[in-house]
XYZ file of C-alpha atoms in Angstrom:
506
model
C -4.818 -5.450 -23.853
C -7.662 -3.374 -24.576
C -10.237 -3.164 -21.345
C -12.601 0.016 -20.863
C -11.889 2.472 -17.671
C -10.213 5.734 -16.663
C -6.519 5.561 -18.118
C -4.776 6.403 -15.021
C -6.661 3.651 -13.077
C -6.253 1.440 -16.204
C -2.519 1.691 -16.342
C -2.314 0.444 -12.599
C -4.588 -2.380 -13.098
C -2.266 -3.541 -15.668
C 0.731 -2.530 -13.358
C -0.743 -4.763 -11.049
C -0.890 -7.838 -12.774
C 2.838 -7.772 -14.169
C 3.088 -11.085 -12.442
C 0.809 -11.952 -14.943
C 2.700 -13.109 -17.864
C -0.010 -13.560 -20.593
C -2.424 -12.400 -22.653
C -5.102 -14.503 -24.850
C -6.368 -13.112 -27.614
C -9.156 -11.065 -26.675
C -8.666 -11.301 -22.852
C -9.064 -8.235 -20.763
C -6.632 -8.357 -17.883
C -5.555 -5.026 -16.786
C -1.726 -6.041 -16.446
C 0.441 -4.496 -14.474
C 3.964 -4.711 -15.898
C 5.564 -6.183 -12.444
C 3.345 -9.599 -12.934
C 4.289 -10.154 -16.418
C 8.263 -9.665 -16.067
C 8.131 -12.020 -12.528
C 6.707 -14.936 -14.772
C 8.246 -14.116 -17.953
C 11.660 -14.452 -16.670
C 10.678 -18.044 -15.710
C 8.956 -18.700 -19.355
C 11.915 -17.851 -21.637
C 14.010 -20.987 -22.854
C 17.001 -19.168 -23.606
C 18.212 -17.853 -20.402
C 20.507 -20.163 -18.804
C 23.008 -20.244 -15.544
C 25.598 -22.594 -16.792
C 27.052 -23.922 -13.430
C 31.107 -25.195 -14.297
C 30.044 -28.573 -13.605
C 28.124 -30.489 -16.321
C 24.421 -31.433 -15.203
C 23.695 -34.771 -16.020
C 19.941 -35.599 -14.297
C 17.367 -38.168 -14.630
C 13.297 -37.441 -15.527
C 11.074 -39.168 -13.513
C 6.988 -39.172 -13.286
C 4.942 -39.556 -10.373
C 1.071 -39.840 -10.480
C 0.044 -37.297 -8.600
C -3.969 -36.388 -6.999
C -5.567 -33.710 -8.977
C -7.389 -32.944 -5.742
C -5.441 -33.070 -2.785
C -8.336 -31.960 -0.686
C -11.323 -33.464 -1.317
C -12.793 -37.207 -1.806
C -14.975 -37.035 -4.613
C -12.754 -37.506 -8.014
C -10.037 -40.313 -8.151
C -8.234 -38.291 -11.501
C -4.586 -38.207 -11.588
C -1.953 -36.927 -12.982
C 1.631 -37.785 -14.036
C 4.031 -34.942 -12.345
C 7.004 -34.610 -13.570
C 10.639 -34.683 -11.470
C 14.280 -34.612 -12.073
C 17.120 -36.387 -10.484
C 20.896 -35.716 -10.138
C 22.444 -38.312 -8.002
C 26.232 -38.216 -8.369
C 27.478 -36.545 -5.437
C 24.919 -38.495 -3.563
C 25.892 -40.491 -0.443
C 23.654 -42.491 1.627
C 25.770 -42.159 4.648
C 25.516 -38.578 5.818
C 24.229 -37.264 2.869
C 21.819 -34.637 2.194
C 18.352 -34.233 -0.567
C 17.644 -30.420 -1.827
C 14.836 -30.536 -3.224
C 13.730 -27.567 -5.377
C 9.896 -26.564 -5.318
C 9.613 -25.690 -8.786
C 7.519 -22.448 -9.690
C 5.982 -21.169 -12.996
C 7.736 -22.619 -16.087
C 8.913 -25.667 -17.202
C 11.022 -27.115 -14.768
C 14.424 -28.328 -16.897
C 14.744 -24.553 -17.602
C 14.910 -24.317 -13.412
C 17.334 -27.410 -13.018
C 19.365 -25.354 -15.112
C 19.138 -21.883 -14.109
C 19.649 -22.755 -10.220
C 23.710 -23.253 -10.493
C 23.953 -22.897 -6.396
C 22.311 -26.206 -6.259
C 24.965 -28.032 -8.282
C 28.178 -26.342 -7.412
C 26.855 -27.322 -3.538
C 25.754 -30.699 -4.095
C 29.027 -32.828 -3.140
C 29.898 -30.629 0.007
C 26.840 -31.475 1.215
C 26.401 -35.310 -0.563
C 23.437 -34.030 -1.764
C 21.044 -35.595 -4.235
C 19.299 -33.059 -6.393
C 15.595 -33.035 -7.094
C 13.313 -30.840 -9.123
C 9.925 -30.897 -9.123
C 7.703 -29.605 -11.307
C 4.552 -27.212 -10.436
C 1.393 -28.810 -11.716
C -0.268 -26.930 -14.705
C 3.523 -26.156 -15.829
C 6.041 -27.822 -18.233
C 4.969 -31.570 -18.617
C 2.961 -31.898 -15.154
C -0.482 -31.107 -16.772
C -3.526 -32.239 -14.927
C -5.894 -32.425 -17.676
C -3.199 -32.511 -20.712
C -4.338 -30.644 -23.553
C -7.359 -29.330 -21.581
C -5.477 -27.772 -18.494
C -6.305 -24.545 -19.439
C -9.944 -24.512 -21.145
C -11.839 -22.759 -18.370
C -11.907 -22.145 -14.761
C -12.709 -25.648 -13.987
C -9.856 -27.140 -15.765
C -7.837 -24.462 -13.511
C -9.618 -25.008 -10.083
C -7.011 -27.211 -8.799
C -4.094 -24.834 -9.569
C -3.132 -23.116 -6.160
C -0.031 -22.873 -4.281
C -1.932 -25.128 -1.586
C -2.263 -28.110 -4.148
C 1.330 -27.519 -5.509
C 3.008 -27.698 -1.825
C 0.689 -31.266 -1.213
C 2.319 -32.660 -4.694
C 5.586 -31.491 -3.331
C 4.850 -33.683 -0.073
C 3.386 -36.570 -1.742
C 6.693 -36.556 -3.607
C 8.919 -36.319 -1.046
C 7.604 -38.962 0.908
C 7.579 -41.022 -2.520
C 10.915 -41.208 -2.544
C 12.162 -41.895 0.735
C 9.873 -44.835 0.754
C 11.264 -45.850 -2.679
C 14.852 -44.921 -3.357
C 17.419 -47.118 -0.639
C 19.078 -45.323 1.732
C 16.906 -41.741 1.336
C 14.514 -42.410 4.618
C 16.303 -41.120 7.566
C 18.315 -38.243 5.128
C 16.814 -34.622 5.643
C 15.845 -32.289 2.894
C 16.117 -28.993 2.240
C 13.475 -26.852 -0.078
C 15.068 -24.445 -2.330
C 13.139 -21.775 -4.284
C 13.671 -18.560 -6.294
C 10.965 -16.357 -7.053
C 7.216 -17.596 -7.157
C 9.494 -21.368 -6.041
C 10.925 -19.194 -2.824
C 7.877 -18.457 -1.858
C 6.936 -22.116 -2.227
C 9.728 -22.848 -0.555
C 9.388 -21.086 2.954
C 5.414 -22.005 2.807
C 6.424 -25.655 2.355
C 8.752 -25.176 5.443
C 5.922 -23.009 7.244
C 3.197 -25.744 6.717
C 5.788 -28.928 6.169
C 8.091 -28.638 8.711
C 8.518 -32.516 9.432
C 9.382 -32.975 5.548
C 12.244 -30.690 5.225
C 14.937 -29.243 8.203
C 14.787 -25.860 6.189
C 14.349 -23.814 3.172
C 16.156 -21.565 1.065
C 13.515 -18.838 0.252
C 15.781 -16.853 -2.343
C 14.162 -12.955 -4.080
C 11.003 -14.765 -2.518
C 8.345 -11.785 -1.769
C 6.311 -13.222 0.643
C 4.928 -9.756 1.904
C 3.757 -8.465 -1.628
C 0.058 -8.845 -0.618
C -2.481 -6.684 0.101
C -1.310 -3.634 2.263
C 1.649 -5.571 4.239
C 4.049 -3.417 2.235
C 3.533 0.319 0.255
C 2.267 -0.966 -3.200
C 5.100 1.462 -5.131
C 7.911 0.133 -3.153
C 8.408 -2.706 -6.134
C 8.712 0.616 -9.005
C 10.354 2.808 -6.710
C 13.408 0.253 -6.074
C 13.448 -0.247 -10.429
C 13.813 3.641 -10.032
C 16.283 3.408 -7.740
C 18.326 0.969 -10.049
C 18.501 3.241 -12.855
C 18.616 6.734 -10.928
C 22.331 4.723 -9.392
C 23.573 3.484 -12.513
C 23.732 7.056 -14.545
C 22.901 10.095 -13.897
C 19.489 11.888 -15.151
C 18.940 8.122 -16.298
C 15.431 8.051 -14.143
C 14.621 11.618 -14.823
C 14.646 11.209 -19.066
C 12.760 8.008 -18.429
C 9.754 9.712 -15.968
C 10.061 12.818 -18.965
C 9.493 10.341 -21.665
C 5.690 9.268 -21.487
C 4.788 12.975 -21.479
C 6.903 12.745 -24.591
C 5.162 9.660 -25.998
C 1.583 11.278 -25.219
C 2.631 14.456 -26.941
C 3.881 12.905 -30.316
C 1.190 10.620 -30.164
C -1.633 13.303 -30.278
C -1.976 13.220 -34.303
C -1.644 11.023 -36.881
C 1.601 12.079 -37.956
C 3.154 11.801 -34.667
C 1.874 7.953 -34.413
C 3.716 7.330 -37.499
C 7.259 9.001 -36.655
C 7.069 7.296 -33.570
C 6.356 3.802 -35.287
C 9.206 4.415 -37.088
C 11.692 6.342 -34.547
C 11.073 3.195 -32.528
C 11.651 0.534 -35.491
C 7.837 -0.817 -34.099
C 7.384 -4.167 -36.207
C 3.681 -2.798 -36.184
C 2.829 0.513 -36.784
C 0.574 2.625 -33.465
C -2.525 3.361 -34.671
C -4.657 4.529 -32.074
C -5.008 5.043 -28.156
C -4.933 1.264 -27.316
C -1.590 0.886 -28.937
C -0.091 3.955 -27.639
C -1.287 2.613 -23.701
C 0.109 -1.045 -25.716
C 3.580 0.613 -26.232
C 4.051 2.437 -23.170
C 3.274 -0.637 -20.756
C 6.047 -2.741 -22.681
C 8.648 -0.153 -22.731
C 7.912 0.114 -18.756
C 8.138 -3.530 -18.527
C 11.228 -3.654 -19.956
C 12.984 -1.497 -17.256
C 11.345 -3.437 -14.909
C 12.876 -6.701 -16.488
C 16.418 -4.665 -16.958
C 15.852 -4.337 -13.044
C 15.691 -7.929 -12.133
C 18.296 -9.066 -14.943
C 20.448 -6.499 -14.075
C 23.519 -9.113 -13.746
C 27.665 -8.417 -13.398
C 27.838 -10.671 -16.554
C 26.507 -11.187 -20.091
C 23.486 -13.310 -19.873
C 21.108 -14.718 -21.992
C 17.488 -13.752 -21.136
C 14.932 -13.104 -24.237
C 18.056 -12.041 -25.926
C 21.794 -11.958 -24.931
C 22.639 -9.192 -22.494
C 25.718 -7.053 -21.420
C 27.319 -7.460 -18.272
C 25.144 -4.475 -16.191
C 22.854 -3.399 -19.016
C 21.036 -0.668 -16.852
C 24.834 0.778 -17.106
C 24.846 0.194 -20.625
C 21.581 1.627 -20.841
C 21.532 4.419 -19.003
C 24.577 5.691 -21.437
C 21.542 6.988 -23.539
C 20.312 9.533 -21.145
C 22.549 11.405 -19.575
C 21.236 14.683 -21.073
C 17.413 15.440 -19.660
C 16.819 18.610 -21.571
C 16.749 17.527 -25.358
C 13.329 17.530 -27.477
C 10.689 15.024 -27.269
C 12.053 13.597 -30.778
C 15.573 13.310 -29.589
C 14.715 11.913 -26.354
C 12.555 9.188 -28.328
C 15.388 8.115 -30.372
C 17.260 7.539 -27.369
C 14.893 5.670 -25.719
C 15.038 3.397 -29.007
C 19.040 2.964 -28.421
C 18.373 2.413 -24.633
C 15.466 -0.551 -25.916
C 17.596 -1.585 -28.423
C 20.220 -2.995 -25.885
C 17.651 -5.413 -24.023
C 15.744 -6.217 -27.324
C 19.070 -6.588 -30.021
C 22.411 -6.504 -28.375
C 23.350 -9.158 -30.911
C 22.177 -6.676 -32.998
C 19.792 -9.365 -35.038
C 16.371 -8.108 -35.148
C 15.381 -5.735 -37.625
C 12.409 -4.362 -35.741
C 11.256 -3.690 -32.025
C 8.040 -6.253 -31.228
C 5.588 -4.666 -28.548
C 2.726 -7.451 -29.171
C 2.325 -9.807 -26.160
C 2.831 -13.344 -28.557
C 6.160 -13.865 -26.872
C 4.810 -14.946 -23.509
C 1.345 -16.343 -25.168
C 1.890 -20.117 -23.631
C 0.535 -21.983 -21.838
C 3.355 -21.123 -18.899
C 1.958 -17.389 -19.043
C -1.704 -18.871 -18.909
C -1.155 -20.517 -15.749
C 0.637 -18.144 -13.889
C -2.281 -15.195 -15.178
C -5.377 -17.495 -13.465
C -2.617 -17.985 -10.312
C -2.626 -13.773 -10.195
C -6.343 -14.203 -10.700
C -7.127 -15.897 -7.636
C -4.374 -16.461 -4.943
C -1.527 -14.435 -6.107
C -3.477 -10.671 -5.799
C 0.032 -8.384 -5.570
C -1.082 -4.757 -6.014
C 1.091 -2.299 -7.461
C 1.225 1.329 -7.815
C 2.910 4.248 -8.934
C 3.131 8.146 -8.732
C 5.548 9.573 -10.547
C 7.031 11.286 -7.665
C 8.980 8.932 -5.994
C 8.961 6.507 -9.213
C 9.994 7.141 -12.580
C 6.696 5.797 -14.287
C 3.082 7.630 -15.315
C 1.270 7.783 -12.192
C -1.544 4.681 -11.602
C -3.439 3.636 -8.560
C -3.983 0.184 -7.700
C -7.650 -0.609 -8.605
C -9.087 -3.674 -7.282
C -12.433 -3.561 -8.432
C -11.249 -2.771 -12.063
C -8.080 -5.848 -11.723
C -10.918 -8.041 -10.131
C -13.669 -7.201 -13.368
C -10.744 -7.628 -15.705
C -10.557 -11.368 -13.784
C -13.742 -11.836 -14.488
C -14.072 -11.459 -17.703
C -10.883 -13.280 -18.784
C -11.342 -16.627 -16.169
C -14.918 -16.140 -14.739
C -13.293 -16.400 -11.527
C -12.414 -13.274 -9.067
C -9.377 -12.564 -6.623
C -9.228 -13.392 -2.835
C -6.668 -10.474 -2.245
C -6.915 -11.723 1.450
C -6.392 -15.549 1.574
C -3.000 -15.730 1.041
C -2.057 -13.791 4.428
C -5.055 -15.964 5.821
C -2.893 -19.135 4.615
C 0.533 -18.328 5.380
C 0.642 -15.954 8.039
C 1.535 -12.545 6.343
C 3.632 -10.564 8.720
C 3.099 -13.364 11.740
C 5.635 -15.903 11.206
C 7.803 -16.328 14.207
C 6.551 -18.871 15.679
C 8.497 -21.075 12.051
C 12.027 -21.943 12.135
C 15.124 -22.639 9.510
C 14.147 -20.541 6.633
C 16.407 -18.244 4.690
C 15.033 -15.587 3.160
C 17.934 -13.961 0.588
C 17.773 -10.767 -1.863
C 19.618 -8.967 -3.713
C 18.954 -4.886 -3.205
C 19.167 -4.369 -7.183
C 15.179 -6.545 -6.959
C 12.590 -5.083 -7.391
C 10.630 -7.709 -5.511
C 12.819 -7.486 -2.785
C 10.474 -4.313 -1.596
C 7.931 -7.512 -0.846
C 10.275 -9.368 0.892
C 11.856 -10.539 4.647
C 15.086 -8.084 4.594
C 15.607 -8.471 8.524
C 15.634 -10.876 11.106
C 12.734 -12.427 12.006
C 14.347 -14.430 14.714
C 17.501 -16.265 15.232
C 16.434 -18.990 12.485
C 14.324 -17.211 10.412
C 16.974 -14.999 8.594
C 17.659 -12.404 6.649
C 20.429 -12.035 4.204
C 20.676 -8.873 2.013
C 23.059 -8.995 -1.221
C 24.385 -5.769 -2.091
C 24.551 -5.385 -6.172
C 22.434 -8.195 -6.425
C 19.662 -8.902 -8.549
C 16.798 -11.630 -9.320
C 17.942 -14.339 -6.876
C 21.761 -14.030 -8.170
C 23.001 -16.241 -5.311
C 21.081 -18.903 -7.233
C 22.760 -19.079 -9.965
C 25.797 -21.102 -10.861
C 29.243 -19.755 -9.741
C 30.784 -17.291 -11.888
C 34.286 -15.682 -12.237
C 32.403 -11.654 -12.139
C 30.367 -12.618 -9.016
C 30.395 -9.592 -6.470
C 31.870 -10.807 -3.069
C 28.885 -10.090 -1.617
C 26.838 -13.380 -3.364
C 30.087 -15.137 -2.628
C 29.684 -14.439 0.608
C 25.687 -14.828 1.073
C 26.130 -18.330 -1.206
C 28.542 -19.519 1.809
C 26.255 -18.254 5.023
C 23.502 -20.243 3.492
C 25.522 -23.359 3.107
C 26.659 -22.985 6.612
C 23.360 -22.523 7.701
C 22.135 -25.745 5.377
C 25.181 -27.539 7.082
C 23.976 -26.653 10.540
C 20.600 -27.802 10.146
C 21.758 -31.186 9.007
C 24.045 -31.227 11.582
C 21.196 -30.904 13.642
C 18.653 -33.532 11.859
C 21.385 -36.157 12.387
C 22.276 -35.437 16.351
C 18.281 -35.567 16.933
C 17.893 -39.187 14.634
C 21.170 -40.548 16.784
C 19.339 -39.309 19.968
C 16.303 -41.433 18.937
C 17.873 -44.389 18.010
């Protein structure tokens, strides 16, 4: 990721884009760790929820405007939607309908569990639709991602009118769906969609499910180090010292990487596939260990899971075994940061050396979402080594912004999204959930309290990346047990409520 500027303000630049999950050869995105892990969670094939019962679904296309908002180009698209009807019923029954978010969207249908294992208490007929410019739904095919004009019609704003389009789609077309309500469910990037969808929607769905969705990570609505100060918190809980030998370590890094020599042991301490060589690399290394913690963070599940690789059940536990002892050499301290890498990157124990190059995420998934944190999706970050455990950065605009520039030819609007949805000023919307787990990191951008009596809050202790999404599982805490049944009850009430209001009309 080489780009010119100070290092400290460098380092936050790229902090703040870790919702950015990319890198082109050549491209020079500062990118903050936070943006890449957010999308690369959603860009892996491998990690799945496996909900108990078996999903069987249907793939569906539906042309689609590529310009919702303006008259003068006719082009289409074909987006791309799944079905699961089984526990469908036309009398009574129920659609959730899941705004799909920055990936491809069979790996949503089956990573959100919740939906399945609550489809036939509420009759429900499942739907998943897929974001345009991800997966299949590709506005200009091969071409989607050439330059900034190919891109100009990817926005959260387009996405929400495809969602609409759809919806209305199919209660026109499929018997018996007209006079059924739906409910938008989201996780991540798709809760946010979610709750806006509800926010500027409301006569399409009774409600939304807005699940680790962090609506308030823009501009200055929240502290921009809450995010690493809550992956901090994570570790500094689940060992102790385990944050204080991770905030020692870059010192550690910096010093063994002064001379030639040191670059080498440390290429080879650290089993690097590619050897450091100079600054770049050093700045190269150090931004993916941190990303990994910050991906440890959000993964950080009661079970083994399968993310980029298979995981233990609590790996910052597992993890943190490595540093219980803060006062060893730089050397030792190195070698157990390889152990502590070496249970996110080969707990199967497979891989015979650690990959820091960015070619993992290099699709066209990661492209998408980096032009999205380009324009609309500005979520500064920051650290200070104080009340964090990483190397102390600032969040730059102008530097994030130039980096923008060079890679799209486009700049940020770090404003329009509060302009669009409302920021802090919501009250006056209704029937949206907002859940998270206090293990996220993006939870520090989130709705954690009562808004009102329908726009609620509900806070899962030991929980992680939208855990309550996920499919059922025999190590669930009792506290996603519990927040997985208040939002049914909630969903229940609300289509409780469509029907008495469609029985008044009639």
């Amino acid at each position: 990721m080489g780009f010119s500027g100070p290092p400290r303000a460098r380092a936050m630049g790229r902090l703040s884009l870790l919702f950015l999950a990319f890198l082109t050869p050549g491209a020079a995105i500062p990118v903050p760790p936070a943006l890449r892990a957010f999308s690369k969670l959603h860009l892996s094939t491998s990690f799945t929820s496996h909900s108990a019962i078996a999903m069987k679904f249907t793939t569906h296309y539906i042309e689609q405007k590529v310009d919702h908002f303006g008259f003068n180009t006719d082009k289409t698209f074909k987006q791309r939607y799944l079905i699961a009807d089984e526990h469908w019923r036309k009398d009574g029954g129920s659609i959730l309908f899941y705004t799909g978010n920055e990936g491809d969207i069979i790996w949503f249908c089956n990573n959100t569990g919740f939906m399945w294992d609550v489809a036939e208490e509420l009759k429900a007929m499942l739907v998943f639709a897929e974001h345009r410019y991800y997966g299949k739904s590709l506005p200009f095919g091969v071409n989607s991602f050439k330059d900034s004009r190919h891109l100009n019609f990817l926005t959260s704003e387009q996405a929400l009118a495809d969602f609409a389009e759809l919806i209305q789609h199919l209660k026109t077309t499929i018997p018996g769906a007209k006079n059924q309500p739906v409910i938008a469910i989201g996780g991540s990037y798709g809760g946010m969609l979610a709750a806006w969808f509800r926010m500027k929607f409301p006569h399409m769905v009774v409600g939304a499910l807005a699940a680790s969705a962090p609506i308030w990570q823009f501009e200055d609505l929240v502290p921009c180090g809450v995010f690493m100060e809550i992956v901090t918190t994570d570790f500094r809980k689940s060992g102790p010292n385990c944050s204080e030998c991770i905030r020692s370590s870059w010192d550690a890094i910096n010093r063994l990487a002064r001379t030639g020599p040191g670059l080498h042991w440390l290429s080879e301490a650290l089993h690097l596939c590619t050897p450091l060589t100079n600054y770049q690399d050093v700045q190269r290394l150090k931004d993916w260990i941190a990303e990994t913690w910050i991906n440890l963070a959000m993964v950080d599940y009661p079970y083994e899971s399968n993310f980029l690789q298979p995981l233990p059940a609590w790996p910052i536990k597992v993890v943190c075994q490595y540093f219980k002892n803060p006062d060893v050499s730089d050397a030792q301290l190195l070698q157990n940061i390889f152990q502590a890498l070496n249970v996110y990157y080969n707990y199967s124990g497979q891989s015979r050396c650690l990959n820091i190059s960015e070619t993992s995420t290099r699709s066209l998934g990661s492209l998408g979402w980096s032009y999205q944190a380009c324009t609309e999706m500005v979520m500064p970050f920051c650290t200070n080594g104080v009340d964090d455990m990483f190397e102390p950065s600032s969040w730059d605009l102008q530097e994030f912004s130039d980096g923008c520039f060079r890679q799209w030819g486009v700049r940020p609007r770090p404003s329009w999204i509060t302009a669009m949805y409302g920021g802090k000023n919501i009250s006056s919307h209704t029937n949206i959930i907002f859940s998270n787990g206090d293990l996220d990191p993006w939870s520090g951008g989130g709705v954690t309290k009562d808004i009102t009596d329908t726009l609620v809050a509900i806070t899962i202790p030991d929980g992680a990346h939208h855990l309550d999404l996920r499919a059922n599982n025999a190590f669930d805490p009792k506290t996603v047990l519990l927040a997985r049944s208040l939002e049914v009850k909630y969903m229940k009430q609300w289509i409780t409520d469509f029907y008495a209001s469609l029985r008044g009309k009639h």
